[in-house]
Amino acid sequence: MSRCQDMTSKPISFFIHHQGRGHANRAMAIIRQLPAERPVSVLCARPELFDGFERPIDIVALPNMIGAPVPAPGLFAQPTPEIMHCVPLGVAKTRGTMRTILDHLDDVDPALFVVDVSAEIAMLARIASVPAISLRMHGDRLDPGHLGAYQASVGLLAPFDRTLEQDDTPAWVQAATCYTGGLCTTVDAIPSRDAARAKLGLDPVQEIVVVLTGGGGAGTPYAPLTMAARAVPNALWLVLGPTHREGHETDFGNLRELGWVPNVTDYIAAADVVIASAGDNTVHEIARVGRPYVCAPEWRYFAEQTRKAERLADVGAAVMLREWPGALAPWRTILDAAKALDPAALAALYDGDAARKAAAYLERMAINLWAQEMPTTLRLANDAPPLLSAA
């Protein structure tokens, strides 16, 4: 076997978090762009997320340890170490997850382990002597757990444009990061506004607001939407995805819940304004089509969506809702503010080549790390200060 063949025979393994569909869809978009001769394995607690994926991959089912009960109050009372985020004691499913991961890594001896996302598993990879790439997300992530995971990784991958980087991110983290540009997993054709409305049977001139919910939360709160529909009665409000009702809402004829739809791109293209969360793929779906955007961040750990929405507002790509308005008056102003934004600011955040760039980065790292001579192009990820002063 030639040296080049040997470098591509080692697998790239992926740990994929099973919350929502975004992590799995992103992994598949990147894996599609890896060389066909590179073996790939995926470890996930919801292996069905990869059903129908056209590329041959080895899928390893993990126990779903999220929310598994702690068996005794004494164990439950033990504090969590600052360097970790979620490490309950005495949980068999957690132990089974770690054992399955380690057994698999030992069996396949991967060139690279891509972690999307878990600080603990990135550190586990380092302890197990496996080079890991950690996916980066927005949020308040200057705690020892995140910084420790970044230091433990050989590189970092950010599936967003560098323009959206947070000002408080340490320089060493930025230097270790490959920014792919905005990675969108949707590949549907983008129609014009008029063509989209004709296809969907919508009025060609009426103002249309599309409210989009991602798959990782409980749904868009419905009560504020009823206020919006009442405040702007001449607009048609179309809600895609689930909503969260509290039971006291009054429905309005210009507010329609459509649930999950297969052709989200058509609805975004038909909209005058899109109101949506700050989920990674959601942001880039809207940027890809280029419609005025009101960003309503959902609660996420470490203020992930809030910090991302702030950056979107800072660069003029979206109007940020700090909270859903509880009155009628603000809604017209909010929609008009979104329409007044320069559409180029949002469109620039999407990169149709992002998945290929991510795959190229992973392939390059998988080869360079195992080369017998130190490549001059290999960027060392761990040129970081001591952890407690890293922030």
Coordinates of C-alpha atoms in Angstrom, one line a residue:
M1 CA 0.0 0.0 0.0
S2 CA 1.3 3.4 -0.9
R3 CA 1.9 6.1 1.7
C4 CA -1.0 8.2 0.2
Q5 CA -3.4 5.2 0.3
D6 CA -2.4 4.5 3.9
M7 CA -3.2 8.1 5.0
T8 CA -6.7 7.8 3.5
S9 CA -7.5 4.3 4.9
K10 CA -8.0 5.4 8.5
P11 CA -11.6 6.4 9.2
I12 CA -12.9 9.7 10.3
S13 CA -15.4 9.2 13.1
F14 CA -18.2 11.6 14.1
F15 CA -19.9 11.9 17.5
I16 CA -23.3 13.6 16.7
H17 CA -25.6 15.0 19.3
H18 CA -29.1 13.9 18.8
Q19 CA -31.0 17.0 19.9
G20 CA -33.1 18.2 16.9
R21 CA -32.0 17.3 13.4
G22 CA -29.4 20.0 12.9
H23 CA -26.3 18.2 14.0
A24 CA -27.1 15.1 12.0
N25 CA -28.0 17.1 8.9
R26 CA -24.8 19.1 9.1
A27 CA -22.7 15.9 9.5
M28 CA -24.3 14.4 6.4
A29 CA -23.6 17.6 4.4
I30 CA -19.9 17.4 5.4
I31 CA -19.6 13.6 5.0
R32 CA -20.9 13.9 1.4
Q33 CA -18.0 16.1 0.6
L34 CA -15.3 13.8 2.0
P35 CA -13.3 11.6 -0.4
A36 CA -15.1 8.5 -1.4
E37 CA -12.2 6.3 -0.3
R38 CA -12.2 7.8 3.3
P39 CA -14.1 5.4 5.6
V40 CA -16.6 7.2 7.9
S41 CA -18.3 6.1 11.1
V42 CA -21.0 7.9 13.1
L43 CA -21.8 7.5 16.8
C44 CA -25.3 8.9 17.7
A45 CA -28.1 8.1 20.2
R46 CA -30.6 8.5 17.4
P47 CA -29.1 6.5 14.5
E48 CA -32.5 6.8 12.7
L49 CA -31.5 10.4 11.9
F50 CA -29.2 8.9 9.3
D51 CA -31.8 6.7 7.7
G52 CA -31.7 7.0 3.9
F53 CA -28.2 8.6 3.8
E54 CA -26.8 7.7 0.5
R55 CA -23.1 7.3 1.4
P56 CA -22.0 4.0 3.0
I57 CA -21.1 4.8 6.7
D58 CA -20.7 2.7 9.8
I59 CA -23.4 3.8 12.3
V60 CA -22.9 3.0 16.0
A61 CA -26.0 3.4 18.2
L62 CA -25.3 5.0 21.6
P63 CA -27.4 4.8 24.7
N64 CA -29.6 7.8 25.2
M65 CA -28.2 9.0 28.5
I66 CA -29.9 12.4 28.5
G67 CA -32.2 12.6 31.5
A68 CA -31.3 9.2 32.8
P69 CA -32.0 9.0 36.6
V70 CA -29.3 9.1 39.2
P71 CA -29.9 6.0 41.4
A72 CA -29.3 7.5 44.9
P73 CA -29.6 10.9 46.6
G74 CA -26.0 10.8 47.9
L75 CA -24.8 10.5 44.3
F76 CA -27.2 13.1 43.1
A77 CA -25.9 15.5 45.7
Q78 CA -22.3 15.4 44.4
P79 CA -21.2 18.7 42.8
T80 CA -20.2 18.9 39.2
P81 CA -16.5 19.7 38.6
E82 CA -15.9 23.1 37.0
I83 CA -14.1 21.4 34.1
M84 CA -17.3 19.5 33.1
H85 CA -20.9 20.3 32.3
C86 CA -23.0 17.1 32.7
V87 CA -21.5 14.2 34.6
P88 CA -24.0 12.6 37.0
L89 CA -22.7 9.7 39.1
G90 CA -23.9 6.2 39.1
V91 CA -25.7 6.4 35.7
A92 CA -25.3 3.1 33.8
K93 CA -26.3 4.7 30.4
T94 CA -23.6 7.3 30.8
R95 CA -21.1 4.6 31.5
G96 CA -22.4 2.6 28.5
T97 CA -22.1 5.6 26.2
M98 CA -18.5 6.2 27.1
R99 CA -17.6 2.5 26.9
T100 CA -19.3 2.3 23.4
I101 CA -17.4 5.3 22.2
L102 CA -14.0 4.1 23.5
D103 CA -14.6 0.5 22.2
H104 CA -15.4 1.9 18.8
L105 CA -12.4 4.3 18.7
D106 CA -10.2 1.4 19.8
D107 CA -11.6 -0.9 17.1
V108 CA -11.3 1.5 14.1
D109 CA -8.3 3.6 15.2
P110 CA -9.6 6.8 13.5
A111 CA -7.5 9.4 11.9
L112 CA -9.8 12.0 13.4
F113 CA -12.8 12.2 15.8
V114 CA -15.2 15.0 15.0
V115 CA -17.2 16.0 18.1
D116 CA -20.6 17.8 17.4
V117 CA -21.0 18.6 20.2
S118 CA -19.8 17.6 23.7
A119 CA -17.1 19.1 25.8
E120 CA -16.7 15.9 27.9
I121 CA -16.4 13.7 24.8
A122 CA -13.8 16.0 23.3
M123 CA -11.8 15.6 26.5
L124 CA -12.5 11.8 26.6
A125 CA -10.9 11.6 23.1
R126 CA -7.8 13.3 24.3
I127 CA -7.6 11.0 27.3
A128 CA -8.0 8.1 24.9
S129 CA -5.2 9.4 22.7
V130 CA -7.5 10.1 19.7
P131 CA -7.1 13.5 17.9
A132 CA -10.4 15.3 18.0
I133 CA -11.9 18.3 16.1
S134 CA -14.6 20.1 18.1
L135 CA -17.5 22.0 16.5
R136 CA -17.9 25.5 17.8
M137 CA -21.2 27.1 18.6
H138 CA -22.1 30.6 19.7
G139 CA -22.8 31.5 23.3
D140 CA -21.1 32.2 26.7
R141 CA -18.4 29.5 26.4
L142 CA -15.5 30.9 28.4
D143 CA -16.1 28.4 31.2
P144 CA -13.4 25.8 32.1
G145 CA -15.4 23.0 30.5
H146 CA -15.6 24.6 27.0
L147 CA -12.1 26.0 27.1
G148 CA -10.7 22.7 28.3
A149 CA -12.5 20.9 25.4
Y150 CA -11.0 23.4 23.0
Q151 CA -7.5 22.9 24.4
A152 CA -8.0 19.1 24.2
S153 CA -8.9 19.3 20.5
V154 CA -6.4 19.4 17.7
G155 CA -8.6 21.9 15.8
L156 CA -11.9 23.7 15.9
L157 CA -14.6 23.9 13.2
A158 CA -17.0 26.8 13.1
P159 CA -19.9 26.3 10.5
F160 CA -20.5 30.1 10.3
D161 CA -18.9 33.1 8.8
R162 CA -16.0 34.7 10.7
T163 CA -18.0 38.0 10.6
L164 CA -20.3 36.4 13.3
E165 CA -17.4 35.6 15.7
Q166 CA -18.0 37.0 19.1
D167 CA -15.7 39.8 20.4
D168 CA -15.0 38.0 23.6
T169 CA -13.7 34.8 22.0
P170 CA -10.0 34.4 23.0
A171 CA -7.5 35.0 20.3
W172 CA -6.1 31.5 20.7
V173 CA -9.5 30.0 20.1
Q174 CA -10.0 32.0 16.9
A175 CA -6.6 31.1 15.7
A176 CA -7.4 27.4 16.1
T177 CA -10.7 27.7 14.3
C178 CA -11.5 26.9 10.7
Y179 CA -14.5 29.2 9.7
T180 CA -16.4 27.5 6.8
G181 CA -18.8 30.3 6.1
G182 CA -22.5 29.8 6.7
L183 CA -23.3 26.1 6.3
C184 CA -26.9 25.4 5.2
T185 CA -28.0 21.9 4.7
T186 CA -31.0 22.8 2.5
V187 CA -30.3 22.5 -1.2
D188 CA -33.8 23.2 -2.7
A189 CA -33.9 25.5 -5.7
I190 CA -34.6 29.1 -4.7
P191 CA -37.6 30.6 -6.6
S192 CA -38.3 34.3 -7.0
R193 CA -40.8 35.9 -4.7
D194 CA -43.5 36.0 -7.4
A195 CA -42.8 32.4 -8.5
A196 CA -42.9 31.1 -4.9
R197 CA -46.2 32.8 -4.3
A198 CA -47.7 31.4 -7.5
K199 CA -46.4 27.9 -6.6
L200 CA -48.0 28.2 -3.1
G201 CA -51.2 29.8 -4.2
L202 CA -50.6 33.0 -2.3
D203 CA -51.7 36.5 -3.1
P204 CA -49.0 38.2 -5.2
V205 CA -49.3 41.6 -3.5
Q206 CA -50.4 41.0 0.1
E207 CA -47.8 41.5 2.8
I208 CA -46.8 38.0 4.0
V209 CA -44.8 37.2 7.2
V210 CA -43.5 33.7 7.6
V211 CA -42.7 32.5 11.1
L212 CA -40.3 29.6 11.1
T213 CA -39.7 27.2 14.0
G214 CA -36.6 24.9 14.1
G215 CA -36.6 21.3 15.3
G216 CA -34.6 21.7 18.5
G217 CA -37.1 23.4 20.8
A218 CA -40.7 23.4 22.1
G219 CA -42.1 25.5 19.3
T220 CA -42.8 29.2 18.7
P221 CA -44.9 30.8 21.4
Y222 CA -48.4 31.2 19.8
A223 CA -49.8 34.0 22.0
P224 CA -47.4 36.7 20.7
L225 CA -48.3 35.7 17.2
T226 CA -51.9 36.4 17.9
M227 CA -51.0 39.9 19.0
A228 CA -48.9 40.4 15.8
A229 CA -51.8 39.2 13.6
R230 CA -54.1 41.6 15.3
A231 CA -51.6 44.5 15.2
V232 CA -51.0 44.1 11.5
P233 CA -54.3 42.8 10.2
N234 CA -53.6 43.3 6.5
A235 CA -50.7 40.9 6.5
L236 CA -50.9 37.2 6.2
W237 CA -49.0 35.4 9.0
L238 CA -47.9 31.9 8.1
V239 CA -46.4 29.7 10.9
L240 CA -44.2 26.8 9.9
G241 CA -43.4 24.1 12.5
P242 CA -44.9 23.6 15.9
T243 CA -46.2 26.3 18.2
H244 CA -46.4 26.4 22.0
R245 CA -49.9 27.3 23.3
E246 CA -50.8 28.3 26.8
G247 CA -54.6 27.8 26.3
H248 CA -55.8 31.4 26.5
E249 CA -55.1 32.5 22.9
T250 CA -57.6 33.9 20.5
D251 CA -57.2 32.9 16.9
F252 CA -57.3 35.3 14.0
G253 CA -58.2 34.7 10.4
N254 CA -54.9 36.1 9.0
L255 CA -52.8 33.8 11.2
R256 CA -52.4 30.3 9.8
E257 CA -50.5 27.3 11.3
L258 CA -49.2 25.1 8.6
G259 CA -47.1 22.7 10.8
W260 CA -44.1 21.0 9.2
V261 CA -43.8 21.6 5.5
P262 CA -41.4 19.9 3.1
N263 CA -40.8 23.1 1.0
V264 CA -39.6 25.6 3.6
T265 CA -37.5 27.4 0.9
D266 CA -40.6 28.3 -1.1
Y267 CA -42.2 29.9 1.9
I268 CA -39.1 31.9 2.8
A269 CA -38.8 33.1 -0.8
A270 CA -42.5 34.1 -0.7
A271 CA -42.2 36.2 2.5
D272 CA -41.8 39.9 2.9
V273 CA -40.4 39.3 6.3
V274 CA -39.2 36.1 8.1
I275 CA -39.4 35.7 11.8
A276 CA -37.3 32.8 13.1
S277 CA -35.0 31.6 15.8
A278 CA -31.2 31.8 15.7
G279 CA -30.6 28.1 15.1
D280 CA -27.5 27.5 12.9
N281 CA -29.3 26.0 9.9
T282 CA -32.3 28.4 10.3
V283 CA -30.1 31.4 10.1
H284 CA -28.4 30.2 7.0
E285 CA -31.6 29.0 5.3
I286 CA -32.8 32.6 5.5
A287 CA -29.5 34.1 4.5
R288 CA -29.4 31.7 1.5
V289 CA -32.7 33.0 0.2
G290 CA -32.0 36.6 1.3
R291 CA -35.3 37.7 2.9
P292 CA -35.6 40.4 5.7
Y293 CA -35.1 38.7 9.0
V294 CA -36.4 39.2 12.5
C295 CA -34.4 37.0 14.8
A296 CA -36.2 35.8 18.0
P297 CA -33.6 33.7 19.8
E298 CA -34.9 30.7 21.8
W299 CA -33.5 29.7 25.2
R300 CA -30.5 27.5 24.8
Y301 CA -27.7 26.4 27.1
F302 CA -24.9 29.0 27.4
A303 CA -27.1 31.6 25.7
E304 CA -26.2 30.2 22.3
Q305 CA -29.0 31.7 20.3
T306 CA -29.0 35.0 22.2
R307 CA -25.3 35.6 21.5
K308 CA -25.8 34.7 17.9
A309 CA -28.8 37.0 17.5
E310 CA -26.7 39.8 19.0
R311 CA -24.0 39.3 16.4
L312 CA -26.6 39.2 13.6
A313 CA -28.0 42.5 14.8
D314 CA -24.5 44.0 15.2
V315 CA -23.6 43.3 11.5
G316 CA -27.0 44.5 10.3
A317 CA -28.2 41.1 9.1
A318 CA -31.3 40.9 11.3
V319 CA -33.5 42.8 13.7
M320 CA -33.2 41.1 17.1
L321 CA -36.2 40.5 19.4
R322 CA -35.0 40.6 23.0
E323 CA -38.4 39.3 23.9
W324 CA -41.7 38.7 22.2
P325 CA -43.7 42.0 22.3
G326 CA -46.7 41.8 24.6
A327 CA -48.5 44.8 23.0
L328 CA -49.8 45.7 19.6
A329 CA -47.8 48.9 18.9
P330 CA -44.3 47.5 18.3
W331 CA -45.1 45.0 15.5
R332 CA -45.4 47.4 12.5
T333 CA -42.1 49.1 13.5
I334 CA -40.4 45.7 13.9
L335 CA -41.4 44.6 10.4
D336 CA -40.5 47.9 8.8
A337 CA -37.1 47.8 10.5
A338 CA -36.4 44.4 9.1
K339 CA -37.3 45.6 5.6
A340 CA -35.0 48.6 5.9
L341 CA -31.9 46.4 6.4
D342 CA -29.4 46.0 3.6
P343 CA -30.1 42.5 2.3
A344 CA -26.4 42.0 1.3
A345 CA -25.4 41.9 5.0
L346 CA -27.5 38.7 5.6
A347 CA -26.8 37.2 2.2
A348 CA -23.0 37.4 2.8
L349 CA -23.3 35.1 5.8
Y350 CA -24.2 32.1 3.6
D351 CA -21.6 30.1 1.8
G352 CA -22.8 27.5 -0.7
D353 CA -19.3 25.9 -0.5
A354 CA -19.2 25.7 3.3
A355 CA -19.7 21.9 3.6
R356 CA -16.9 21.3 1.0
K357 CA -14.6 23.6 3.0
A358 CA -15.4 21.8 6.2
A359 CA -14.7 18.4 4.6
A360 CA -11.5 19.7 3.1
Y361 CA -10.3 20.9 6.5
L362 CA -11.1 17.6 8.1
E363 CA -9.4 15.6 5.3
R364 CA -6.3 17.9 5.5
M365 CA -6.1 17.5 9.2
A366 CA -6.6 13.7 8.9
I367 CA -3.6 13.5 6.6
N368 CA -1.3 16.1 8.1
L369 CA -1.6 14.8 11.7
W370 CA -0.4 11.3 10.7
A371 CA 2.3 12.4 8.2
Q372 CA 5.8 11.2 9.1
E373 CA 7.2 14.7 8.7
M374 CA 5.8 17.8 10.3
P375 CA 3.7 19.6 7.6
T376 CA 4.4 23.3 7.4
T377 CA 0.7 23.9 6.9
L378 CA -0.4 22.2 10.1
R379 CA -1.8 24.8 12.4
L380 CA -1.4 23.8 16.0
A381 CA -4.7 24.3 17.9
N382 CA -3.3 24.3 21.5
D383 CA -1.1 27.3 21.6
A384 CA -3.3 28.5 24.5
P385 CA -2.6 30.1 27.9
P386 CA -3.2 28.2 31.1
L387 CA -6.9 27.3 31.4
L388 CA -7.8 29.5 34.3
S389 CA -6.4 32.6 32.6
A390 CA -7.6 31.7 29.1
A391 CA -10.6 33.9 29.2

